[in-house]
mmCIF file with all atom_site columns, C-alpha atoms in Angstrom:
data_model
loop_
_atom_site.group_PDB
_atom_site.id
_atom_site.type_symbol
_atom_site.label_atom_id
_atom_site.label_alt_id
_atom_site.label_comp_id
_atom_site.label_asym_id
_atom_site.label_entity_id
_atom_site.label_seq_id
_atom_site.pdbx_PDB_ins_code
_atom_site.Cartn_x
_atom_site.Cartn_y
_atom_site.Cartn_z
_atom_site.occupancy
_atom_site.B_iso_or_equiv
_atom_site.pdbx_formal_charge
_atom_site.auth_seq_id
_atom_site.auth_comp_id
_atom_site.auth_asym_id
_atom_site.auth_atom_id
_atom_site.pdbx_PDB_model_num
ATOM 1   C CA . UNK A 1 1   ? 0.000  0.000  0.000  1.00 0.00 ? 874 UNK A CA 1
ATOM 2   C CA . UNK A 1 2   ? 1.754  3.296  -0.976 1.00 0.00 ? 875 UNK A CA 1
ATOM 3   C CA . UNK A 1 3   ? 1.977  6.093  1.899  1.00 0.00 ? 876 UNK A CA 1
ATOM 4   C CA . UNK A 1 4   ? 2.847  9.486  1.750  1.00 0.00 ? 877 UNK A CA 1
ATOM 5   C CA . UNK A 1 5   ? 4.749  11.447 4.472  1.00 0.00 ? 878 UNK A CA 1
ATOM 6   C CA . UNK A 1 6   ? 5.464  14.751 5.466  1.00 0.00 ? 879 UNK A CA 1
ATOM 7   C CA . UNK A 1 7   ? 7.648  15.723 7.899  1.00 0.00 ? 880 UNK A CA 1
ATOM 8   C CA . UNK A 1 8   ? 6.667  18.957 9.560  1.00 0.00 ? 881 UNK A CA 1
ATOM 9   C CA . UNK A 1 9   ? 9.880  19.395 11.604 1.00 0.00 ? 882 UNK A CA 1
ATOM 10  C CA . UNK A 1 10  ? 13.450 18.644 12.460 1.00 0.00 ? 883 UNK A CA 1
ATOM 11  C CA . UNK A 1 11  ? 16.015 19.715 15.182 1.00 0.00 ? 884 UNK A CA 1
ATOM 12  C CA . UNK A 1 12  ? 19.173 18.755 16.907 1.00 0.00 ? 885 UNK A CA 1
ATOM 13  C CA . UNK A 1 13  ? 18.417 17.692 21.067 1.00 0.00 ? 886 UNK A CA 1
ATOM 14  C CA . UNK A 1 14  ? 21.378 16.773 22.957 1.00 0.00 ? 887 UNK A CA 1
ATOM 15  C CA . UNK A 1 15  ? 20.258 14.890 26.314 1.00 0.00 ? 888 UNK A CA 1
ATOM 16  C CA . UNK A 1 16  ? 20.623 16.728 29.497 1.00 0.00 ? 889 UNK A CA 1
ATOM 17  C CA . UNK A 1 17  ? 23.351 15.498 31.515 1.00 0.00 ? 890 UNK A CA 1
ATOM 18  C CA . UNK A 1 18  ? 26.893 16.302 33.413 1.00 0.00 ? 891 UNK A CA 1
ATOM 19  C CA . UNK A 1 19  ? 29.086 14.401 30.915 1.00 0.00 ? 892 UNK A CA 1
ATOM 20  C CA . UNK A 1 20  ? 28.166 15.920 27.807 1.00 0.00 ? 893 UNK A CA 1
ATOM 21  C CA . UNK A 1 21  ? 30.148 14.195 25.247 1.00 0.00 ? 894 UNK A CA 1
ATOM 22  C CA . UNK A 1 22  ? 28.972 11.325 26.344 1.00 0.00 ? 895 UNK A CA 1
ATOM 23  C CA . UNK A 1 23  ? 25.372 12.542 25.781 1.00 0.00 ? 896 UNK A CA 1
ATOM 24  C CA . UNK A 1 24  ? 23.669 10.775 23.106 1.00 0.00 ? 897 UNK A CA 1
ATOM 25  C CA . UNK A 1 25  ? 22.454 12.479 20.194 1.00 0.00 ? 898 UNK A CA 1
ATOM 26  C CA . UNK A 1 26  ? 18.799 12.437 19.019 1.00 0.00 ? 899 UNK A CA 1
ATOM 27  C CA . UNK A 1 27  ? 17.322 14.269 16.276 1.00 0.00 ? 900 UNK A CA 1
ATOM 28  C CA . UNK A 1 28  ? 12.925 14.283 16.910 1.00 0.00 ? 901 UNK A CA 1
ATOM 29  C CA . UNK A 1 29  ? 11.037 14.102 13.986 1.00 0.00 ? 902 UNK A CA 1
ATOM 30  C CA . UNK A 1 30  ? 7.825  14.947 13.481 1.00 0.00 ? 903 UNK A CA 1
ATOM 31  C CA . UNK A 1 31  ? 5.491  14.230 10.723 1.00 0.00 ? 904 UNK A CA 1
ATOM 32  C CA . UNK A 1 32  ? 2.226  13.201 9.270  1.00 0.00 ? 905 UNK A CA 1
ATOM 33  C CA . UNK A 1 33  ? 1.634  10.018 7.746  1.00 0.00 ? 906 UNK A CA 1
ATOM 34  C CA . UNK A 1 34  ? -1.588 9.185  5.403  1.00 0.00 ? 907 UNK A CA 1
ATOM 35  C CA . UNK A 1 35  ? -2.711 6.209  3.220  1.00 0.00 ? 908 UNK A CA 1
ATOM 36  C CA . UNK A 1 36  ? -2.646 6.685  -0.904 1.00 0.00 ? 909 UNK A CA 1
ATOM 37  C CA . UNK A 1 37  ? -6.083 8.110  -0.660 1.00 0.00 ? 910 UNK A CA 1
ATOM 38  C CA . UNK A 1 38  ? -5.474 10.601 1.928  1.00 0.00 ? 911 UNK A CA 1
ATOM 39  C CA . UNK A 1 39  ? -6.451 8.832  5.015  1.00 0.00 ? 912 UNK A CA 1
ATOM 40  C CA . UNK A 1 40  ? -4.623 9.161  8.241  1.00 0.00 ? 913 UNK A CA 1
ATOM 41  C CA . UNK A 1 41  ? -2.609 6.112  9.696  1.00 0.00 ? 914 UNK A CA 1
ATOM 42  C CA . UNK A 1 42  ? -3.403 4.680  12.657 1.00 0.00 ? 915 UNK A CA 1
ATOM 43  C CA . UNK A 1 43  ? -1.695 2.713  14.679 1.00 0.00 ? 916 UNK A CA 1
ATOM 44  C CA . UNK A 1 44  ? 2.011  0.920  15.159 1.00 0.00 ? 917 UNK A CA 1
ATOM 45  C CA . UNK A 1 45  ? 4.203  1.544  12.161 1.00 0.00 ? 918 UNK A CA 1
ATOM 46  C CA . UNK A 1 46  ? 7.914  0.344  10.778 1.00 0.00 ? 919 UNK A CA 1
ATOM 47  C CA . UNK A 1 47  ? 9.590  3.346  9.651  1.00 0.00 ? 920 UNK A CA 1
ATOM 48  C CA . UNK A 1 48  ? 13.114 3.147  8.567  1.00 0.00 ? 921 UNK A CA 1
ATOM 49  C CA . UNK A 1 49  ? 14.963 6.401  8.167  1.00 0.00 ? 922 UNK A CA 1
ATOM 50  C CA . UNK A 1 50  ? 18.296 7.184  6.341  1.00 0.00 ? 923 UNK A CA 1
ATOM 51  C CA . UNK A 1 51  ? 20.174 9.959  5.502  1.00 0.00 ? 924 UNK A CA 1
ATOM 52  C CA . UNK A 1 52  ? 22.268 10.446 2.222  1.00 0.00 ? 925 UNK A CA 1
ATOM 53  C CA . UNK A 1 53  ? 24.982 13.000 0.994  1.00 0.00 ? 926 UNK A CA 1
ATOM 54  C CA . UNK A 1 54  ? 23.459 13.239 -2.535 1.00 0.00 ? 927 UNK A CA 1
ATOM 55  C CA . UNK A 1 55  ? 19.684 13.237 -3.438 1.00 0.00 ? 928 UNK A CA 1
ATOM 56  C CA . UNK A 1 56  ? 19.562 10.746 -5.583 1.00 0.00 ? 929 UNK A CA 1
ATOM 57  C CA . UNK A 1 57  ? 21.374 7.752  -5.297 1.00 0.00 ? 930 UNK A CA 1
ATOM 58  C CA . UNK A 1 58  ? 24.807 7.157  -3.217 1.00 0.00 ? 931 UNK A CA 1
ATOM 59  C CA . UNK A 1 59  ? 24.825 5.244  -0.052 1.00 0.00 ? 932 UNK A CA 1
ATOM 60  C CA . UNK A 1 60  ? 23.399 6.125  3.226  1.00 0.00 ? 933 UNK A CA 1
ATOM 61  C CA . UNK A 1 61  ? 25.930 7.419  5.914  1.00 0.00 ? 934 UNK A CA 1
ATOM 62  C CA . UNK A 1 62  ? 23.249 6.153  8.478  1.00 0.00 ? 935 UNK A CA 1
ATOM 63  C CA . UNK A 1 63  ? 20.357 4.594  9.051  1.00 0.00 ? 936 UNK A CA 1
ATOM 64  C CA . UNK A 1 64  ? 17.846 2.840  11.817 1.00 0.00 ? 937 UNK A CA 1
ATOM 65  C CA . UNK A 1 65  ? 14.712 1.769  11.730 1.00 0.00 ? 938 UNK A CA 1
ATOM 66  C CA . UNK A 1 66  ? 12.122 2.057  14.471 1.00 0.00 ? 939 UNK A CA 1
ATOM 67  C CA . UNK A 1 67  ? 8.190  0.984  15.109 1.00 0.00 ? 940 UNK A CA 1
ATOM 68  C CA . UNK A 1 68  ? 6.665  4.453  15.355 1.00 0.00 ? 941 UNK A CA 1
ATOM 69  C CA . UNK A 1 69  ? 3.265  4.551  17.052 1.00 0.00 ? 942 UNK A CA 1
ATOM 70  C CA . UNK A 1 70  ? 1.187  7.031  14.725 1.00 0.00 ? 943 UNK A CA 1
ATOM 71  C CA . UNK A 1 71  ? -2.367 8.515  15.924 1.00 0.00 ? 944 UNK A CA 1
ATOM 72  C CA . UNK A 1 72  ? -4.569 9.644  13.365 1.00 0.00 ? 945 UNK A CA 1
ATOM 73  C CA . UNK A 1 73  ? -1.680 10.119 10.919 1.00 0.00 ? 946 UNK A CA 1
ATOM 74  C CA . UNK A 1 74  ? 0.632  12.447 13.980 1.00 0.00 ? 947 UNK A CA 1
ATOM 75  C CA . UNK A 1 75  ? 3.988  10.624 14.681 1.00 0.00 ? 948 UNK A CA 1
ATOM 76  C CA . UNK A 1 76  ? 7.149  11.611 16.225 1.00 0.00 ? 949 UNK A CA 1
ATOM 77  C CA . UNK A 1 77  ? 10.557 9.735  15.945 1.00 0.00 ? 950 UNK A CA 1
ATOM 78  C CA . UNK A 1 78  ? 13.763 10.466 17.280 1.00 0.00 ? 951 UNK A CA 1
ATOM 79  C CA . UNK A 1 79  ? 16.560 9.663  14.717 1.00 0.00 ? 952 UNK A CA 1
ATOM 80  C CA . UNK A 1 80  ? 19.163 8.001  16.554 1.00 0.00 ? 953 UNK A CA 1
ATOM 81  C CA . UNK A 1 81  ? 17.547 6.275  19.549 1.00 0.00 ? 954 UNK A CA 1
ATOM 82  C CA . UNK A 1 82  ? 18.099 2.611  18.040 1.00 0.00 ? 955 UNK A CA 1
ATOM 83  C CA . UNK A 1 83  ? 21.444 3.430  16.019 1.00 0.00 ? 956 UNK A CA 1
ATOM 84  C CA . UNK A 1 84  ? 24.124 6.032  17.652 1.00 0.00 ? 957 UNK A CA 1
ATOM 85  C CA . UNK A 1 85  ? 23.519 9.220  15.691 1.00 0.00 ? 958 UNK A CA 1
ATOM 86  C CA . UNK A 1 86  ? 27.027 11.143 14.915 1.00 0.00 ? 959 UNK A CA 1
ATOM 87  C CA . UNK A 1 87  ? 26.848 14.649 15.144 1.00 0.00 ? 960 UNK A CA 1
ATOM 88  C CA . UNK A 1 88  ? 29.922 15.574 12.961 1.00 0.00 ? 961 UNK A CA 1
ATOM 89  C CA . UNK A 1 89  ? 27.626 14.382 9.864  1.00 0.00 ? 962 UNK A CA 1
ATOM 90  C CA . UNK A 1 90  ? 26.049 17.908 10.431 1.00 0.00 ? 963 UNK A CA 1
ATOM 91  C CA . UNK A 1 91  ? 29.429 19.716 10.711 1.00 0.00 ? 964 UNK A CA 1
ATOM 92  C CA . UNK A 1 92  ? 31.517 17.752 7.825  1.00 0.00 ? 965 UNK A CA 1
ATOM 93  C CA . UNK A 1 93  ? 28.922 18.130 5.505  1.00 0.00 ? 966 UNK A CA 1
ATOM 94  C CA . UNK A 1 94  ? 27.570 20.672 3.196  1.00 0.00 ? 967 UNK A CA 1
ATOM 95  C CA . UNK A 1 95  ? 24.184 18.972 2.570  1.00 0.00 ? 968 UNK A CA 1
ATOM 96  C CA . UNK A 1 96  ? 22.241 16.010 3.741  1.00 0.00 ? 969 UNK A CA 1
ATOM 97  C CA . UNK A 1 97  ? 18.943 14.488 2.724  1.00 0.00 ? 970 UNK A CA 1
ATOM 98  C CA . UNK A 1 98  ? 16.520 12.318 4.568  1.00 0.00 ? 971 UNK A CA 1
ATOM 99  C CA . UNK A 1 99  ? 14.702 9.475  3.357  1.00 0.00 ? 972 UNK A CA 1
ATOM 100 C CA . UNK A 1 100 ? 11.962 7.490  4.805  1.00 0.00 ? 973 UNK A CA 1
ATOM 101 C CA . UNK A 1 101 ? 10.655 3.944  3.828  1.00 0.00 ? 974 UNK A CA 1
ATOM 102 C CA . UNK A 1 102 ? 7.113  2.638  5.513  1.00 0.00 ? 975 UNK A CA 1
ATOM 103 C CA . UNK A 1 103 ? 7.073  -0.779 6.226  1.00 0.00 ? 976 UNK A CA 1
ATOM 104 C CA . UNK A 1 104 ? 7.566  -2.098 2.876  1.00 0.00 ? 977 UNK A CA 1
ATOM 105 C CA . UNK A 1 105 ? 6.637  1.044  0.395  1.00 0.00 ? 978 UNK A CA 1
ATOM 106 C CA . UNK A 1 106 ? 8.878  2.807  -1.995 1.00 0.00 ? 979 UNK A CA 1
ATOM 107 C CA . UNK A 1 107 ? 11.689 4.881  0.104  1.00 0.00 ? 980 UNK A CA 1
ATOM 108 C CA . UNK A 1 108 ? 10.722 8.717  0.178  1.00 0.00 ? 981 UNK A CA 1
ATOM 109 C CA . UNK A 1 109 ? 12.837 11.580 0.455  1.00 0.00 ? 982 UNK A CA 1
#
């Protein structure tokens, strides 16, 4: 069944804590996920995020993927909390680009 997703924002949250390099690194997610013909997803939901250095193409520099509980097509995922997220990918380079795949639909960027 093919899915559409939009991702309505994305930031950089560094867990509270005395030692922070060894803070792990999350990046939330939020987004809205709907059925072909518009209809809101509901429920548990295997999303697999990756992020590239090109848009098309290449291979991913990382990648997880995570069951995301959505509720009436509302999600939120934190990218990193299954595989260690490395900040420096931010720093070292220029542009990245974010891909989703639902369960087992077409990837979208």
């Amino acid at each position: 069944m093919k899915r559409t997703i939009g991702v309505v924002g994305a930031g950089v949250f560094l867990a509270a804590g005395t030692a922070w390099a060894a803070a792990p690194a999350y990046v939330p997610v939020q987004g809205f996920l709907a059925n072909a013909d518009g209809s809101p997803v509901d429920g548990d939901t295997v999303i697999a995020a990756s992020v590239f250095t090109t848009d098309t193409g290449g291979t991913a520099i990382w990648s997880e993927t995570q069951t995301v509980t959505v509720d009436q097509g509302a999600f939120t995922m934190y990218l990193g909390d299954v595989a260690a997220l490395d900040l420096s990918i931010f720093k070292d380079n220029e542009f990245l680009y974010l891909q989703f795949t639902v369960g087992t639909d077409s990837p979208m960027s």
